[in-house]
PDB file of C-alpha atoms in Angstrom:
ATOM      1  CA  MET A 513       0.131   0.282  -0.532  1.00  0.00           C
ATOM      2  CA  SER A 514       1.544   3.416  -1.390  1.00  0.00           C
ATOM      3  CA  GLU A 515       1.876   6.117   1.823  1.00  0.00           C
ATOM      4  CA  HIS A 516      -0.627   8.473  -0.027  1.00  0.00           C
ATOM      5  CA  ALA A 517      -2.921   5.718   0.023  1.00  0.00           C
ATOM      6  CA  TYR A 518      -2.687   4.916   4.067  1.00  0.00           C
ATOM      7  CA  ARG A 519      -2.638   8.180   4.634  1.00  0.00           C
ATOM      8  CA  LEU A 520      -6.190   8.666   3.555  1.00  0.00           C
ATOM      9  CA  VAL A 521      -7.433   5.212   4.778  1.00  0.00           C
ATOM     10  CA  VAL A 522      -5.532   6.795   8.281  1.00  0.00           C
ATOM     11  CA  MET A 523      -8.398  10.308   7.579  1.00  0.00           C
ATOM     12  CA  ALA A 524     -11.087   8.597   6.868  1.00  0.00           C
ATOM     13  CA  HIS A 525     -10.831   5.594  10.278  1.00  0.00           C
ATOM     14  CA  THR A 526     -10.167   8.920  12.113  1.00  0.00           C
ATOM     15  CA  ARG A 527     -13.480  11.027  10.545  1.00  0.00           C
ATOM     16  CA  TRP A 528     -15.595   7.932  10.972  1.00  0.00           C
ATOM     17  CA  LEU A 529     -14.683   7.593  14.499  1.00  0.00           C
ATOM     18  CA  ASP A 530     -15.354  11.326  15.209  1.00  0.00           C
ATOM     19  CA  ALA A 531     -18.863  10.954  13.531  1.00  0.00           C
ATOM     20  CA  ARG A 532     -19.464   8.229  16.065  1.00  0.00           C
ATOM     21  CA  GLU A 533     -18.657  10.021  19.075  1.00  0.00           C
ATOM     22  CA  GLN A 534     -20.524  12.713  17.745  1.00  0.00           C
ATOM     23  CA  LEU A 535     -23.541   9.841  16.662  1.00  0.00           C
ATOM     24  CA  GLN A 536     -22.632   8.650  20.469  1.00  0.00           C
ATOM     25  CA  HIS A 537     -22.854  11.744  22.158  1.00  0.00           C
ATOM     26  CA  ALA A 538     -26.541  12.904  20.713  1.00  0.00           C
ATOM     27  CA  ILE A 539     -28.105   9.679  21.571  1.00  0.00           C
ATOM     28  CA  ALA A 540     -27.032   9.402  25.084  1.00  0.00           C
ATOM     29  CA  TRP A 541     -28.341  13.065  25.660  1.00  0.00           C
ATOM     30  CA  ALA A 542     -30.687  13.922  28.467  1.00  0.00           C
ATOM     31  CA  PRO A 543     -31.874  16.720  29.552  1.00  0.00           C
ATOM     32  CA  THR A 544     -30.268  19.568  31.716  1.00  0.00           C
ATOM     33  CA  PRO A 545     -31.450  19.415  35.360  1.00  0.00           C
ATOM     34  CA  GLN A 546     -34.250  22.497  35.832  1.00  0.00           C
ATOM     35  CA  PRO A 547     -32.234  24.603  39.051  1.00  0.00           C
ATOM     36  CA  SER A 548     -35.187  24.555  42.147  1.00  0.00           C
ATOM     37  CA  GLY A 549     -36.551  27.428  43.261  1.00  0.00           C
ATOM     38  CA  GLY A 550     -37.337  30.317  40.853  1.00  0.00           C
ATOM     39  CA  PRO A 551     -36.529  33.719  40.624  1.00  0.00           C
ATOM     40  CA  GLU A 552     -35.906  35.759  44.113  1.00  0.00           C
ATOM     41  CA  GLY A 553     -36.812  32.328  46.255  1.00  0.00           C
ATOM     42  CA  VAL A 554     -40.299  31.953  44.144  1.00  0.00           C
ATOM     43  CA  ASN A 555     -40.656  27.719  44.854  1.00  0.00           C
ATOM     44  CA  LEU A 556     -41.768  26.680  40.923  1.00  0.00           C
ATOM     45  CA  ASN A 557     -41.862  22.888  41.803  1.00  0.00           C
ATOM     46  CA  ILE A 558     -45.448  22.669  41.341  1.00  0.00           C
ATOM     47  CA  ALA A 559     -46.960  18.688  41.606  1.00  0.00           C
ATOM     48  CA  PRO A 560     -50.897  17.575  40.620  1.00  0.00           C
ATOM     49  CA  ASN A 561     -52.698  17.765  44.206  1.00  0.00           C
ATOM     50  CA  ARG A 562     -55.794  14.912  44.433  1.00  0.00           C
ATOM     51  CA  LYS A 563     -56.379  16.045  47.306  1.00  0.00           C
ATOM     52  CA  LEU A 564     -58.865  19.213  46.480  1.00  0.00           C
ATOM     53  CA  PRO A 565     -62.254  19.189  47.724  1.00  0.00           C
ATOM     54  CA  GLY A 566     -64.324  17.065  45.114  1.00  0.00           C
ATOM     55  CA  MET A 567     -61.791  15.592  42.988  1.00  0.00           C
ATOM     56  CA  SER A 568     -63.267  12.520  43.791  1.00  0.00           C
ATOM     57  CA  ALA A 569     -66.862  13.862  42.484  1.00  0.00           C
ATOM     58  CA  PHE A 570     -64.515  14.949  39.140  1.00  0.00           C
ATOM     59  CA  GLU A 571     -63.148  11.712  39.044  1.00  0.00           C
ATOM     60  CA  GLU A 572     -66.079   9.809  38.648  1.00  0.00           C
ATOM     61  CA  MET A 573     -68.101  12.631  36.472  1.00  0.00           C
ATOM     62  CA  VAL A 574     -65.172  12.295  34.135  1.00  0.00           C
ATOM     63  CA  GLY A 575     -65.491   8.406  34.325  1.00  0.00           C
ATOM     64  CA  GLY A 576     -68.714   9.137  33.131  1.00  0.00           C
ATOM     65  CA  LEU A 577     -68.106  10.647  30.254  1.00  0.00           C
ATOM     66  CA  ILE A 578     -65.770   8.232  29.506  1.00  0.00           C
ATOM     67  CA  SER A 579     -68.532   5.705  29.319  1.00  0.00           C
ATOM     68  CA  TYR A 580     -71.089   7.576  27.774  1.00  0.00           C
ATOM     69  CA  GLY A 581     -68.416   7.967  24.196  1.00  0.00           C
ATOM     70  CA  LEU A 582     -67.406   4.834  24.931  1.00  0.00           C
ATOM     71  CA  ILE A 583     -71.573   3.890  23.923  1.00  0.00           C
ATOM     72  CA  GLY A 584     -71.748   6.428  21.635  1.00  0.00           C
ATOM     73  CA  SER A 585     -68.806   4.920  19.800  1.00  0.00           C
ATOM     74  CA  LEU A 586     -71.020   1.690  19.551  1.00  0.00           C
ATOM     75  CA  ILE A 587     -73.742   2.815  18.972  1.00  0.00           C
ATOM     76  CA  GLY A 588     -72.182   4.617  15.943  1.00  0.00           C
ATOM     77  CA  VAL A 589     -70.115   0.983  15.320  1.00  0.00           C
ATOM     78  CA  VAL A 590     -73.719  -0.096  15.151  1.00  0.00           C
ATOM     79  CA  VAL A 591     -75.896   2.642  12.773  1.00  0.00           C
ATOM     80  CA  SER A 592     -73.414   2.604  10.454  1.00  0.00           C
ATOM     81  CA  ALA A 593     -72.652  -1.679   9.936  1.00  0.00           C
ATOM     82  CA  LEU A 594     -76.620  -1.235   9.686  1.00  0.00           C
ATOM     83  CA  ILE A 595     -76.692   1.649   6.945  1.00  0.00           C
ATOM     84  CA  LEU A 596     -73.359  -0.016   5.408  1.00  0.00           C
ATOM     85  CA  GLY A 597     -75.651  -3.605   5.154  1.00  0.00           C
ATOM     86  CA  ALA A 598     -78.766  -1.513   3.710  1.00  0.00           C
ATOM     87  CA  GLY A 599     -76.649   0.703   0.861  1.00  0.00           C
ATOM     88  CA  ARG A 600     -75.246  -2.628   0.367  1.00  0.00           C
ATOM     89  CA  TRP A 601     -78.576  -4.528   0.171  1.00  0.00           C
ATOM     90  CA  PHE A 602     -80.463  -1.536  -2.159  1.00  0.00           C
ATOM     91  CA  GLY A 603     -77.273  -0.905  -4.470  1.00  0.00           C
ATOM     92  CA  ASN A 604     -76.605   2.651  -2.847  1.00  0.00           C
ATOM     93  CA  PRO A 605     -72.599   3.368  -2.979  1.00  0.00           C
ATOM     94  CA  TYR A 606     -73.294   6.759  -1.301  1.00  0.00           C
ATOM     95  CA  ALA A 607     -74.964   4.676   1.886  1.00  0.00           C
ATOM     96  CA  THR A 608     -72.438   1.994   1.610  1.00  0.00           C
ATOM     97  CA  SER A 609     -69.012   4.180   2.307  1.00  0.00           C
ATOM     98  CA  VAL A 610     -71.094   6.283   4.514  1.00  0.00           C
ATOM     99  CA  GLY A 611     -71.793   3.898   6.529  1.00  0.00           C
ATOM    100  CA  ARG A 612     -68.053   2.075   6.036  1.00  0.00           C
ATOM    101  CA  VAL A 613     -66.457   5.950   7.257  1.00  0.00           C
ATOM    102  CA  GLY A 614     -68.711   5.560  10.332  1.00  0.00           C
ATOM    103  CA  ILE A 615     -67.868   2.362  11.584  1.00  0.00           C
ATOM    104  CA  PHE A 616     -63.692   3.613  11.065  1.00  0.00           C
ATOM    105  CA  ALA A 617     -65.290   7.237  12.726  1.00  0.00           C
ATOM    106  CA  ALA A 618     -66.302   5.502  15.827  1.00  0.00           C
ATOM    107  CA  LEU A 619     -63.401   2.472  15.891  1.00  0.00           C
ATOM    108  CA  ALA A 620     -61.779   5.448  16.279  1.00  0.00           C
ATOM    109  CA  ALA A 621     -63.233   7.164  18.448  1.00  0.00           C
ATOM    110  CA  GLY A 622     -63.133   4.161  20.634  1.00  0.00           C
ATOM    111  CA  LEU A 623     -59.106   4.175  20.155  1.00  0.00           C
ATOM    112  CA  ILE A 624     -58.945   7.588  21.128  1.00  0.00           C
ATOM    113  CA  ILE A 625     -61.270   7.597  23.971  1.00  0.00           C
ATOM    114  CA  GLY A 626     -59.425   4.345  25.315  1.00  0.00           C
ATOM    115  CA  ALA A 627     -56.481   5.912  25.059  1.00  0.00           C
ATOM    116  CA  ALA A 628     -56.778   9.534  26.705  1.00  0.00           C
ATOM    117  CA  PRO A 629     -55.838   9.128  29.404  1.00  0.00           C
ATOM    118  CA  GLN A 630     -52.195   7.177  29.351  1.00  0.00           C
ATOM    119  CA  LEU A 631     -51.637   9.376  26.089  1.00  0.00           C
ATOM    120  CA  VAL A 632     -52.270  12.640  28.265  1.00  0.00           C
ATOM    121  CA  ILE A 633     -50.539  10.826  30.834  1.00  0.00           C
ATOM    122  CA  TRP A 634     -47.042  10.345  28.518  1.00  0.00           C
ATOM    123  CA  PHE A 635     -47.693  13.711  27.523  1.00  0.00           C
ATOM    124  CA  TYR A 636     -47.446  15.061  31.182  1.00  0.00           C
ATOM    125  CA  ASN A 637     -44.588  12.800  31.950  1.00  0.00           C
ATOM    126  CA  ILE A 638     -42.223  15.186  28.533  1.00  0.00           C
ATOM    127  CA  GLY A 639     -43.625  17.766  29.643  1.00  0.00           C
ATOM    128  CA  LYS A 640     -42.159  17.828  32.964  1.00  0.00           C
ATOM    129  CA  ALA A 641     -38.765  16.614  31.546  1.00  0.00           C
ATOM    130  CA  PHE A 642     -38.132  19.714  30.583  1.00  0.00           C
TER     131      PHE A 642
END
């Protein structure tokens, strides 16, 4: 191997090591710790408080809304399936497409309603990291 080719290989290997080190640094990123206190001694460490008056009633109300939403999604699937079937029976392509879209919309609504509490907690934890 010539001297020039050897230098090119060494230079390429060195650049590859530098790029690998930069990539490892980017992957191992960790958020910087936040200062514990705000300006002039203001405490900004705020956490959710479940001991507020009326919190249990509010949680029951939200649970009831989730139940109503899931029942509404179930009704949407049944009604859309009926529209889809009737549209196929009578040869109406518009009713068939409306029934199909209604089924998928009701299923998506059930998915979003079921995933909503975990999604909110997940985004809250991401926001808390900043």
